[in-house]
Coordinates of C-alpha atoms in Angstrom, one line a residue:
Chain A
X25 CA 18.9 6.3 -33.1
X26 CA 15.5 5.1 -31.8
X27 CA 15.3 2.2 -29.9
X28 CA 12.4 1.2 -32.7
X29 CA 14.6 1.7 -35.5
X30 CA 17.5 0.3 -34.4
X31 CA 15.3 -2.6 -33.6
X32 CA 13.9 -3.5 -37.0
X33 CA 17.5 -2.7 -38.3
X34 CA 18.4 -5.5 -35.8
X35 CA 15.4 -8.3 -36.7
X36 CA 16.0 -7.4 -40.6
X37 CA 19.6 -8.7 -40.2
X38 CA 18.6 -11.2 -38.2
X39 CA 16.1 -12.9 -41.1
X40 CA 18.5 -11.9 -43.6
X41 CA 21.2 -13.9 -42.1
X42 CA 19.0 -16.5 -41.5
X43 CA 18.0 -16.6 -45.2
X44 CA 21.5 -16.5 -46.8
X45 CA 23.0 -18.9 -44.1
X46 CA 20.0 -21.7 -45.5
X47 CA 20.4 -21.1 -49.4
X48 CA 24.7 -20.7 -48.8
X49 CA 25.1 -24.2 -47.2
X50 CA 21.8 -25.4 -48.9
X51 CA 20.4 -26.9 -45.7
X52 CA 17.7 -29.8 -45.7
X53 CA 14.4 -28.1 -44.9
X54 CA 13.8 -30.9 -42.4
X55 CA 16.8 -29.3 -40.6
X56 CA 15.8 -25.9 -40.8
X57 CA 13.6 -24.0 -43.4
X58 CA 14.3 -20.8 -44.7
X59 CA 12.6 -17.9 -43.2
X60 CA 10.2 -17.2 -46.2
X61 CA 9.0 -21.2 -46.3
X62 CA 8.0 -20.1 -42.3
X63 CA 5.9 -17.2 -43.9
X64 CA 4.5 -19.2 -46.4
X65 CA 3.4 -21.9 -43.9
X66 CA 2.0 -19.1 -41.5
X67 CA 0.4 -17.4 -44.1
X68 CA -1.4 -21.0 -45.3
X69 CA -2.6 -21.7 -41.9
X70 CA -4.3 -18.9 -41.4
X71 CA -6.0 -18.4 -44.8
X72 CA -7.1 -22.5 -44.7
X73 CA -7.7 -21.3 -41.3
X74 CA -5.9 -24.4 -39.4
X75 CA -4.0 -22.2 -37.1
X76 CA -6.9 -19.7 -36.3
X77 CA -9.4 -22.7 -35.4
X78 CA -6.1 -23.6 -33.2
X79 CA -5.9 -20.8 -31.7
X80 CA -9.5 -20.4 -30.9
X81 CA -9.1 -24.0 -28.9
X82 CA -6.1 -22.8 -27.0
X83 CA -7.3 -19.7 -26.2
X84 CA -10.4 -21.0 -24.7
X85 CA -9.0 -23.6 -22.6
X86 CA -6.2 -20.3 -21.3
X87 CA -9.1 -18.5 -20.4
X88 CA -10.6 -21.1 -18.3
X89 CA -7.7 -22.2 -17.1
X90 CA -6.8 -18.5 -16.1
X91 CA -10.0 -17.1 -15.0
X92 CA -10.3 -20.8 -12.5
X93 CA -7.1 -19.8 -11.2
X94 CA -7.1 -16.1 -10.8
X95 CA -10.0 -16.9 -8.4
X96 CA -8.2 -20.1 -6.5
X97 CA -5.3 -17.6 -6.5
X98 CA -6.9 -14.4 -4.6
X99 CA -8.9 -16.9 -1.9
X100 CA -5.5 -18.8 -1.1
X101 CA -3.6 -15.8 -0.7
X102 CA -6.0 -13.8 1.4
X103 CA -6.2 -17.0 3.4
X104 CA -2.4 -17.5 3.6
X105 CA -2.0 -13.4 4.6
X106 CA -4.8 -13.7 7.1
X107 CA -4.2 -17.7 9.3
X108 CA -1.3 -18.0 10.5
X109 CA -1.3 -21.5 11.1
X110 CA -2.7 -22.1 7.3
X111 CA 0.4 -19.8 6.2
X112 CA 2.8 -21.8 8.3
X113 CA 1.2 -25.1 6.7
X114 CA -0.1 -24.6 3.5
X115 CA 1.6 -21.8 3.1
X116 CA 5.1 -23.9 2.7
X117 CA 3.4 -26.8 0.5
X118 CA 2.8 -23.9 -2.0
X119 CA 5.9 -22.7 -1.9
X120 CA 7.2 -26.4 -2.5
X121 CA 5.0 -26.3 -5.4
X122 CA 6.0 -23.3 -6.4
X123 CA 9.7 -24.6 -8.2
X124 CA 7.6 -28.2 -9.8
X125 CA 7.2 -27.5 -13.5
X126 CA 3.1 -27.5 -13.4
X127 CA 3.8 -29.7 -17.0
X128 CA 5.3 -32.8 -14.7
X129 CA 1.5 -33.0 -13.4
X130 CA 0.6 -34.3 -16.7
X131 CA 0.8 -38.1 -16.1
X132 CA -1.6 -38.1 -13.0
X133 CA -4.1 -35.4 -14.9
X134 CA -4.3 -37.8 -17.7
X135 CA -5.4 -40.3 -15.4
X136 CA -7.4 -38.3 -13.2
X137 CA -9.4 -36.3 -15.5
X138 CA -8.6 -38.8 -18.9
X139 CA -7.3 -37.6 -22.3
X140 CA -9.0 -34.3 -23.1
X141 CA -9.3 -31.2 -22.1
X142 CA -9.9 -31.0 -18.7
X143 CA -6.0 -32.6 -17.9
X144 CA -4.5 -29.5 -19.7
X145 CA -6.8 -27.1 -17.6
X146 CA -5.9 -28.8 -14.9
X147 CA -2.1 -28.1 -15.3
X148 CA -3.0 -24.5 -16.7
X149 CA -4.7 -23.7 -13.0
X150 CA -1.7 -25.1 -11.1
X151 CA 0.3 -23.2 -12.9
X152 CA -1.2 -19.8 -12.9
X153 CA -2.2 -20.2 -9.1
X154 CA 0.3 -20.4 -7.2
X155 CA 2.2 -17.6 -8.7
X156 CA -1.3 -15.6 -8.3
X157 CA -1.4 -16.8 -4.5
X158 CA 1.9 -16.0 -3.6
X159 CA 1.2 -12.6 -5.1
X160 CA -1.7 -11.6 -3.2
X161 CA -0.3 -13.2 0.1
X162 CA 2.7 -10.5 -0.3
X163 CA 0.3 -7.8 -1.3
X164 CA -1.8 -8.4 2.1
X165 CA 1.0 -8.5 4.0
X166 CA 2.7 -5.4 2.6
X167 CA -0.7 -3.0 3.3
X168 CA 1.4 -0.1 5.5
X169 CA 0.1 -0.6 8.8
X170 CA -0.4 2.9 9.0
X171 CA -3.0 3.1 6.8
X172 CA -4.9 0.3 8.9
X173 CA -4.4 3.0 12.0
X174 CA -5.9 5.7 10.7
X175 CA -8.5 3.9 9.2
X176 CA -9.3 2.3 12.8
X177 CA -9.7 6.3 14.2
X178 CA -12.2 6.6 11.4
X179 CA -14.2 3.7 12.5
X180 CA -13.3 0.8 10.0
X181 CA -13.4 -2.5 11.1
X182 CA -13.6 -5.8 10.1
X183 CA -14.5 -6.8 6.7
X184 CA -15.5 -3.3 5.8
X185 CA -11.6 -2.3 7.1
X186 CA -10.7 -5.2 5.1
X187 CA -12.3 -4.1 1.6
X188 CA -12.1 -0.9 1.9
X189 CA -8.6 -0.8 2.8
X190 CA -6.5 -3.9 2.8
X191 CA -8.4 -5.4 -0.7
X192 CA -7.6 -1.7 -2.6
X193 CA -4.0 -1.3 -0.6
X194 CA -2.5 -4.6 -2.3
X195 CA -4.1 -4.5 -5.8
X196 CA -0.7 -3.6 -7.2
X197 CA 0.5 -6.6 -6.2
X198 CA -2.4 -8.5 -7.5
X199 CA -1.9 -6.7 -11.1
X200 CA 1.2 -8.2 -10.9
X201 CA 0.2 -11.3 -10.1
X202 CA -2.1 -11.5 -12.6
X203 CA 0.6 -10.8 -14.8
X204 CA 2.7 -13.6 -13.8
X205 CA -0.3 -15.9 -13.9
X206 CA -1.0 -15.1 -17.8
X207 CA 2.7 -15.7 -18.0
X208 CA 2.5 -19.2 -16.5
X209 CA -0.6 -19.9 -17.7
X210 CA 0.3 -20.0 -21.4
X211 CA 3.7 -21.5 -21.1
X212 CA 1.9 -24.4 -19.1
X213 CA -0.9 -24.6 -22.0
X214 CA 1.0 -24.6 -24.6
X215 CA 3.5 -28.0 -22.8
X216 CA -0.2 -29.4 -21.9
X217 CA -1.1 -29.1 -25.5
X218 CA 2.1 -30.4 -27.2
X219 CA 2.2 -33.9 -25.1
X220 CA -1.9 -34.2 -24.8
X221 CA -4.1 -33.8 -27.3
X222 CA -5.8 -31.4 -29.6
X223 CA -7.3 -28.8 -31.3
X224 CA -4.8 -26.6 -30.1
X225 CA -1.5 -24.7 -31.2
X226 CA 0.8 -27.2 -28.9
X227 CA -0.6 -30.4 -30.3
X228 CA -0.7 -29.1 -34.0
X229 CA 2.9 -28.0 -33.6
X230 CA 3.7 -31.6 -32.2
X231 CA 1.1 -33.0 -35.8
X232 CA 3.6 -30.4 -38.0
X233 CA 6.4 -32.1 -36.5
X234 CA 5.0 -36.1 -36.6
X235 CA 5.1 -34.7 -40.6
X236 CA 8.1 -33.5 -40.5
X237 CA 7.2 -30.2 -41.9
X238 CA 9.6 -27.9 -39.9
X239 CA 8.1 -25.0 -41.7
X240 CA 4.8 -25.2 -40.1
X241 CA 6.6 -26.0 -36.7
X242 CA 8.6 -22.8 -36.5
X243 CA 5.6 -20.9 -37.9
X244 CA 3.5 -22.3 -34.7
X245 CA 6.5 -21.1 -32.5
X246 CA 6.4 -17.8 -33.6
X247 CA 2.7 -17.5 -33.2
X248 CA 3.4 -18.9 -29.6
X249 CA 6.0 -16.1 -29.1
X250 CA 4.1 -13.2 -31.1
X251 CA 1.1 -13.9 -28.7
X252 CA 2.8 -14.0 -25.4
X253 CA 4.5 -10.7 -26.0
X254 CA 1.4 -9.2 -27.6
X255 CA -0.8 -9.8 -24.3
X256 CA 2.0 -9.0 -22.1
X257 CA 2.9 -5.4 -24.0
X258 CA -0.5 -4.4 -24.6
X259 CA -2.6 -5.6 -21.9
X260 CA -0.9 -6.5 -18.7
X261 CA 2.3 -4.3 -18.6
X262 CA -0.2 -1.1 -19.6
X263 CA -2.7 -2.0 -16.8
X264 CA 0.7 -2.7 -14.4
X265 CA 1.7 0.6 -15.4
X266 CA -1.6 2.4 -14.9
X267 CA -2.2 1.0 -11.2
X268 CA 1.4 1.9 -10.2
X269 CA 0.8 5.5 -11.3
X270 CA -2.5 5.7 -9.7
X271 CA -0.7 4.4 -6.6
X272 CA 2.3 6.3 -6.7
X273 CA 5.0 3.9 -7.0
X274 CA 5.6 4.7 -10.5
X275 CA 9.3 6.0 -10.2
X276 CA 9.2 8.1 -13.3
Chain B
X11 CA -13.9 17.3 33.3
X12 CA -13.9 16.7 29.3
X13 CA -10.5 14.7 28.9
X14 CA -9.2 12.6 32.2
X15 CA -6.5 10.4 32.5
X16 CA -6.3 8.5 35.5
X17 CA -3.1 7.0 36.7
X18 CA -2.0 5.6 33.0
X19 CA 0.4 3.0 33.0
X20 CA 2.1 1.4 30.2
X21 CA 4.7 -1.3 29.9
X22 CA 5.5 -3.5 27.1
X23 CA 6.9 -6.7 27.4
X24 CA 10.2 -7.6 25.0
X25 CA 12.0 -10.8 25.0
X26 CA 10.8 -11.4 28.6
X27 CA 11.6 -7.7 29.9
X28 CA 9.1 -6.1 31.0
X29 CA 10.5 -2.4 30.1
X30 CA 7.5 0.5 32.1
X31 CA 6.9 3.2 28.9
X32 CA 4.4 5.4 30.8
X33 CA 4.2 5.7 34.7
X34 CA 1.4 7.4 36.5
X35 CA -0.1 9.6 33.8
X36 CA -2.5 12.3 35.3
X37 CA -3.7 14.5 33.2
X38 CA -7.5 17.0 33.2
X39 CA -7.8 18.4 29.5
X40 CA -11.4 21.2 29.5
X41 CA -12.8 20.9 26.7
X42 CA -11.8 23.6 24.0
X43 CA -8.3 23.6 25.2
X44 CA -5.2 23.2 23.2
X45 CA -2.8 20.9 25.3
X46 CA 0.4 20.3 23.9
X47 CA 2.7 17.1 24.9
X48 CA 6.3 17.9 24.6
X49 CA 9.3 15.8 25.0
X50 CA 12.3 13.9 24.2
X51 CA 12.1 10.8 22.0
X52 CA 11.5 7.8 23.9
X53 CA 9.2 9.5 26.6
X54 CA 6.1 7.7 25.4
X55 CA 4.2 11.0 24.6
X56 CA 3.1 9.2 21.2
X57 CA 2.5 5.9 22.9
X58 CA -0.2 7.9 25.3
X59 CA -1.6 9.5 22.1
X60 CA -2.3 6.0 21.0
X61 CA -4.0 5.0 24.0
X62 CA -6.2 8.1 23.7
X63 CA -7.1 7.2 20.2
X64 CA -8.0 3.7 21.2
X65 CA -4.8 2.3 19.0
X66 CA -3.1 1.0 22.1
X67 CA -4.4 -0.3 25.6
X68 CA -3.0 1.4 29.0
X69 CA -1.7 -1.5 31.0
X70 CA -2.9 0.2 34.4
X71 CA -5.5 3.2 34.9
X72 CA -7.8 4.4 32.5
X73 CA -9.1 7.5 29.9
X74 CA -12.1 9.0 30.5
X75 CA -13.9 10.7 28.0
X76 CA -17.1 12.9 28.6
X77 CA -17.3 10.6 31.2
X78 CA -16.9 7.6 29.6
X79 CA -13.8 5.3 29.2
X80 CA -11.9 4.8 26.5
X81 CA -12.2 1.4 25.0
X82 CA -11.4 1.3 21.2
X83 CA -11.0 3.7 18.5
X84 CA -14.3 6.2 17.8
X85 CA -15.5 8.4 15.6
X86 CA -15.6 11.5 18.5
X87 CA -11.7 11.2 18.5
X88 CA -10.2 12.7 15.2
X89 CA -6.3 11.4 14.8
X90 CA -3.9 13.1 12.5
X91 CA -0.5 11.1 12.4
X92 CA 3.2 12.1 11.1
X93 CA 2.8 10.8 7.7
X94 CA 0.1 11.7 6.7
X95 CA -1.2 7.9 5.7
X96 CA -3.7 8.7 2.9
X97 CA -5.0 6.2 1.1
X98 CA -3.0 6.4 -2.9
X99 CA -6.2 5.0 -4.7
X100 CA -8.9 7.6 -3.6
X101 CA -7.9 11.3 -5.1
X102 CA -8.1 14.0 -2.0
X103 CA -11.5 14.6 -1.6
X104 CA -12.4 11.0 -1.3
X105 CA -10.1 10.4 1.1
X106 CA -11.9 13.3 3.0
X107 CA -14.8 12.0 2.4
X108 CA -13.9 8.2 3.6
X109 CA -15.1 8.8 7.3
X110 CA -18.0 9.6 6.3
X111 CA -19.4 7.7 3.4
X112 CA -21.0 4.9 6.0
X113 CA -23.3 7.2 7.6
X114 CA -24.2 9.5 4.7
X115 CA -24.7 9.8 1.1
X116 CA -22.1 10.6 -1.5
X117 CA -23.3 14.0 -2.3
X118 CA -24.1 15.0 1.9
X119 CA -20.0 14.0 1.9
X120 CA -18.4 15.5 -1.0
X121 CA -20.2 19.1 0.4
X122 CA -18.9 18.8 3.9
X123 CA -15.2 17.3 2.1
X124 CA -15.3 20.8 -0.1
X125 CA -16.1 22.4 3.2
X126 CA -12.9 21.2 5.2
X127 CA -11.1 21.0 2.1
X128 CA -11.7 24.9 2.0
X129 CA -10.9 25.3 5.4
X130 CA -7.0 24.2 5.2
X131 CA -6.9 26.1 1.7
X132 CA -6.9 23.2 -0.7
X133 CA -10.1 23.6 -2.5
X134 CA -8.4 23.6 -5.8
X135 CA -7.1 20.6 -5.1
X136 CA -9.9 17.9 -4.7
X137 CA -9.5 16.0 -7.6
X138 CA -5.7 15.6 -7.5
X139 CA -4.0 12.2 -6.2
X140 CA -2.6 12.4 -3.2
X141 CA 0.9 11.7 -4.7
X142 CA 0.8 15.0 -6.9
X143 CA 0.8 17.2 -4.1
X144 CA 3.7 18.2 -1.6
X145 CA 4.1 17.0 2.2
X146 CA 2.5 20.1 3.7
X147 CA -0.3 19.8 1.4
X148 CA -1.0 16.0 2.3
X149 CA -0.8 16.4 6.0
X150 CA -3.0 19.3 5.6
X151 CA -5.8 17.0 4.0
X152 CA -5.3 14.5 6.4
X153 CA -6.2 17.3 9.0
X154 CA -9.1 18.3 6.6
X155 CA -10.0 14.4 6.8
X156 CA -9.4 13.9 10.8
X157 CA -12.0 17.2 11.1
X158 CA -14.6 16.3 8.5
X159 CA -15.9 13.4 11.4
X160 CA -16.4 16.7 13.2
X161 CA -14.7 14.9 16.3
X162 CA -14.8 16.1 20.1
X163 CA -11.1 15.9 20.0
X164 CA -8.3 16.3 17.6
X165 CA -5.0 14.0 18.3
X166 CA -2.1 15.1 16.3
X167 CA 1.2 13.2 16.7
X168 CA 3.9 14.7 15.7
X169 CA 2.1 16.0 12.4
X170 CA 4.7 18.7 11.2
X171 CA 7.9 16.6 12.0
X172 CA 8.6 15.5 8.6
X173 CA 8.1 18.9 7.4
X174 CA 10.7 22.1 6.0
X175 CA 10.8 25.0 8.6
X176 CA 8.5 27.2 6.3
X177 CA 6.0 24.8 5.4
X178 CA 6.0 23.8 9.3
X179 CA 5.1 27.7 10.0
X180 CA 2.0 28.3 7.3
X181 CA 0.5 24.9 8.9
X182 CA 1.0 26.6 12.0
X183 CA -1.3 29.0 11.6
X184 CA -3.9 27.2 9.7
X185 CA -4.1 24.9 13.0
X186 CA -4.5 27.7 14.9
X187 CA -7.0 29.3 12.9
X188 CA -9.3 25.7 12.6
X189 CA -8.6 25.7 16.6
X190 CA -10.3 29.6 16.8
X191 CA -13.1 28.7 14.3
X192 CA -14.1 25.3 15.5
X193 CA -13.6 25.5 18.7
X194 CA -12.1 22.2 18.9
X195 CA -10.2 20.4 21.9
X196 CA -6.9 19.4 20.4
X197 CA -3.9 17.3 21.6
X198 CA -0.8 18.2 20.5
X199 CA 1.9 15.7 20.8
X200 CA 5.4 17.1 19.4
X201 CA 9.2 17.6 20.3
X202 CA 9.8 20.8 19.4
X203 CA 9.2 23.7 21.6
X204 CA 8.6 26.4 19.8
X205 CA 5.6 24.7 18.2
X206 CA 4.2 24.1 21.3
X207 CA 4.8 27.8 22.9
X208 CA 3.5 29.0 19.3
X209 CA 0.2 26.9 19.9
X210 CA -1.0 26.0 23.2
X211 CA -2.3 26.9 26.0
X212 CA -0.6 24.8 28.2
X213 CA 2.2 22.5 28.0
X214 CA 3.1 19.0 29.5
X215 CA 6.6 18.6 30.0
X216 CA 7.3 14.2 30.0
X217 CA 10.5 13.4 30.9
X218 CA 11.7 9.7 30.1
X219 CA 12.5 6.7 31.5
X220 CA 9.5 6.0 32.3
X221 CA 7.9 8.4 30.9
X222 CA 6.6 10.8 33.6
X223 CA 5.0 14.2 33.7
X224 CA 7.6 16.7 34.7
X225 CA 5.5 19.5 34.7
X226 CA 2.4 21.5 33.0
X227 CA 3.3 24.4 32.0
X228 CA -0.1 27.5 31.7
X229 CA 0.6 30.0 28.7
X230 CA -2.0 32.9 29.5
X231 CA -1.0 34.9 26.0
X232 CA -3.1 36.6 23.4
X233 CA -3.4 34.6 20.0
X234 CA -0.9 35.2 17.5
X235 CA 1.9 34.5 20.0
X236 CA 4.4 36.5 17.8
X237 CA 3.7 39.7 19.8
X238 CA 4.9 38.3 23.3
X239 CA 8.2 37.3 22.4
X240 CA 9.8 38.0 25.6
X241 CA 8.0 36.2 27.8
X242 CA 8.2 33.2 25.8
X243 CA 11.7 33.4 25.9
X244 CA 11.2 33.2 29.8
X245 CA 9.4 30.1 29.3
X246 CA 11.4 28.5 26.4
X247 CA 14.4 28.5 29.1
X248 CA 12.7 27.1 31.5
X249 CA 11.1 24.0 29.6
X250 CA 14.9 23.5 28.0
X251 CA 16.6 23.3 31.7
X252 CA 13.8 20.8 32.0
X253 CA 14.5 19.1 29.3
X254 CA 18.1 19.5 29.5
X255 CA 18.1 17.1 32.9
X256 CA 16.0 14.6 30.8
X257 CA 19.0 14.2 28.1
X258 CA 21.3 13.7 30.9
X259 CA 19.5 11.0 32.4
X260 CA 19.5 8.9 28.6
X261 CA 23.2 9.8 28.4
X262 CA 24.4 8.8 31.8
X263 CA 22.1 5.6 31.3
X264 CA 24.1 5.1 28.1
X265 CA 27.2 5.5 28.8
X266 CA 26.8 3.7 31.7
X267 CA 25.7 0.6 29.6
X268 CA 28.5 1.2 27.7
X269 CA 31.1 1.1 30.4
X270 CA 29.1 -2.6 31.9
X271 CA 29.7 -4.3 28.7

């Protein structure tokens, strides 16, 4: 059977059992609503348009957030990769930072940067950038120094060594860093969202749930979900898979 | 003379040992000569490649080339290693044409890439990726790459070592064909003899620990060498009794620092 088929197969049961566990043991809808009340509530935010003005504020606060941090990212990593004495130093504070949940920033953003906007971009580029540095630090230092050798007998040197080979010898770590970053980035937003404040999906998931209207709050969760795996899938993991082919570290 | 190496000493310094790699290198190369190092591992033969090519500094002595000494890498000294280290994001002909691209335009270097592509038979193969074609195939465009900056002198280290026996042979003979056509002084740094008696016209025997030059050895043979078998025979013997004494020396010293422990 196809890995597709037996797939829907699977997420058919899985609604179905959902559905006849709620209507068998009649659960309270402020408990858990049925599958279909989810629908309905998806399918109302999107035609009043709520959830589409929502995701226009979130998406434009990730792609600030991202595009802030992809740049922080690459300058601190080529830094850390080329100074030893700022890997040695900063170097290890990122690290540190590297297992804080960026979300635990929150308290200090809000007073730094006040109620809005700015505080969840804040916690959105901490997040995304030290996964992003780390990345291109360990693509810098993973160039083959052969290919630096015979480059040097073909006259390269300095910064045109440096773009011409170290810059196009670690991009496939980069792509993967950037991956990571979107990765971080959005799971950062959307905890920046739900305690800050809106428009946004996060903080209209935390308004459905001030309501108690569960149905909207699972529908927002699925968006979340649909979303993440969506830009993964189609953009990140294709570009991922089209540098590592180009390079030749695709192992199929 | 073209190629002079003057008294070349190399030592590298290891958890405060100072361990000597090369002693007293002397060495004349004429220009359009094929020279061929040959030894066992560990004899430092690809070390002194490097300090040709600028890669690595000679702690004493120095390396003259036309008369001037050798300070860095330059564009006059083409190097062609054992992998054959080309570059995964450029397809073949751009990694030919990477030397060049400062100095000229695109379209001056993808004629002269076509034109050393031709030259080691891979002119069907520009546009591939370097990771689509075999081993041979890629150390034959890093050869197409190391001549395309049309350099006084080719360094080769080792280049066929990671290759099948057949393979090995066919790049054989395009070398020596390039070497006939462009008339091109090459250094030839390998461990196998029969490459070297195929190839050169003379031989330098390093033995090891330090490495040392045992002896040069002049092959005065028509090109192909296939019709003078018996005579290389003659000298295959005598470079392997050479040789032979050199693996002695590494096995006494091991065992030796076996038995002290």
């Amino acid at each position: 059977m196809q890995p597709a088929v037996k797939r829907i197969i699977f997420y058919v049961l899985l609604f179905s059992i959902w559905q006849g566990a709620v209507y068998v043991f009649d659960v309270s809808p402020s408990l858990l609503p049925a599958p279909t009340d989810v629908f309905a509530s998806l399918y109302e935010g999107f035609s009043n348009l709520t959830l589409v003005y929502d995701l226009a504020a979130s998406f434009r606060r990730l792609f600030i957030g991202l595009a802030i941090a992809l740049v922080l990212g690459l300058l601190l990593g080529v830094l850390l990769a080329k100074s030893k004495t700022a890997d040695e130093t900063l170097g290890s504070l990122i690290l540190a930072l590297q297992s804080v949940p960026s979300i635990v920033w929150l308290p200090l953003a809000i007073m730094w940067f006040g109620l809005n906007e700015m505080a969840v971009i804040f916690i959105v580029v901490l997040g995304a950038t030290i996964v992003m540095t780390i990345n291109v630090r360990t693509g810098i230092m993973n160039v083959p120094p052969l290919f630096i050798k015979a480059a040097k007998t073909m006259n390269y040197k300095g910064f045109r060594l440096f773009s011409k080979v170290t810059i196009p010898a670690s991009i496939p770590y980069a792509v993967t860093g950037m991956r990571l970053a979107w990765a971080f980035a959005w799971r950062a937003l959307m905890a920046g969202e739900l305690l800050s404040t809106g428009p946004g999906l996060g903080y209209s998931l935390r308004f459905a749930s001030d309501f108690g209207d569960m149905s909207r709050v699972i529908a927002i969760m699925l968006l979340i979900m649909l979303i993440g795996i969506i830009v993964d899938l189609l953009f990140f993991q294709r570009i991922e898979k089209k540098v590592l082919r180009k390079w030749g570290l695709a192992t199929s | 003379m073209f190629l002079s190496m003057n008294n070349v000493h190399k030592s590298f310094t290891n958890n405060d040992k100072t361990e000597l790699v090369l002693s007293d290198i002397q060495l004349d190369v004429k220009e359009g000569e094929f020279v061929s190092i040959l030894g066992p591992s560990g004899c430092g033969k690809s070390t002194l490649l490097s300090i040709v090519a600028g890669l690595a500094h000679a702690t004493e002595g120095s390396i003259e080339l036309e008369g001037k000494t050798i300070k860095g890498p330059g564009k006059e000294r083409g190097m062609v290693f054992q992998q054959a280290a080309l570059f995964p994001w450029l397809t073949v002909e751009e990694n030919v044409m990477f030397p060049l691209l400062p100095d000229m335009s695109k379209k001056e270097a993808q004629q002269k890439a076509h034109h050393y592509l031709q030259m080691v038979q891979l002119g069907a193969y520009t546009k591939h990726s370097p990771h689509e074609i075999s081993g041979g195939m890629q150390q034959r465009v890093a050869i197409a790459r190391a001549l395309a900056m049309d350099p006084a002198l080719l360094l080769m280290d080792e280049p066929f070592g990671a290759l099948d026996e057949q393979t090995r042979s066919r790049l054989h003979e395009i070398v020596e064909k390039i070497f006939l056509e462009t008339k091109k002084t090459i250094l030839f740094v390998t461990h196998s003899i029969a490459e070297s008696l195929k190839l050169s016209d003379r031989i330098v025997v390093m033995g090891t620990q330090p490495g040392t030059i045992l002896e040069v050895i002049e092959l005065n043979f028509p090109r192909p060498r296939s019709q003078s078998k018996e005579e290389l025979l003659y000298y295959e013997e005598k470079i392997q009794a050479l040789l032979k004494s050199e693996i002695d020396k590494v096995t006494e010293k091991e065992q030796k620092h076996a038995a002290s422990r």
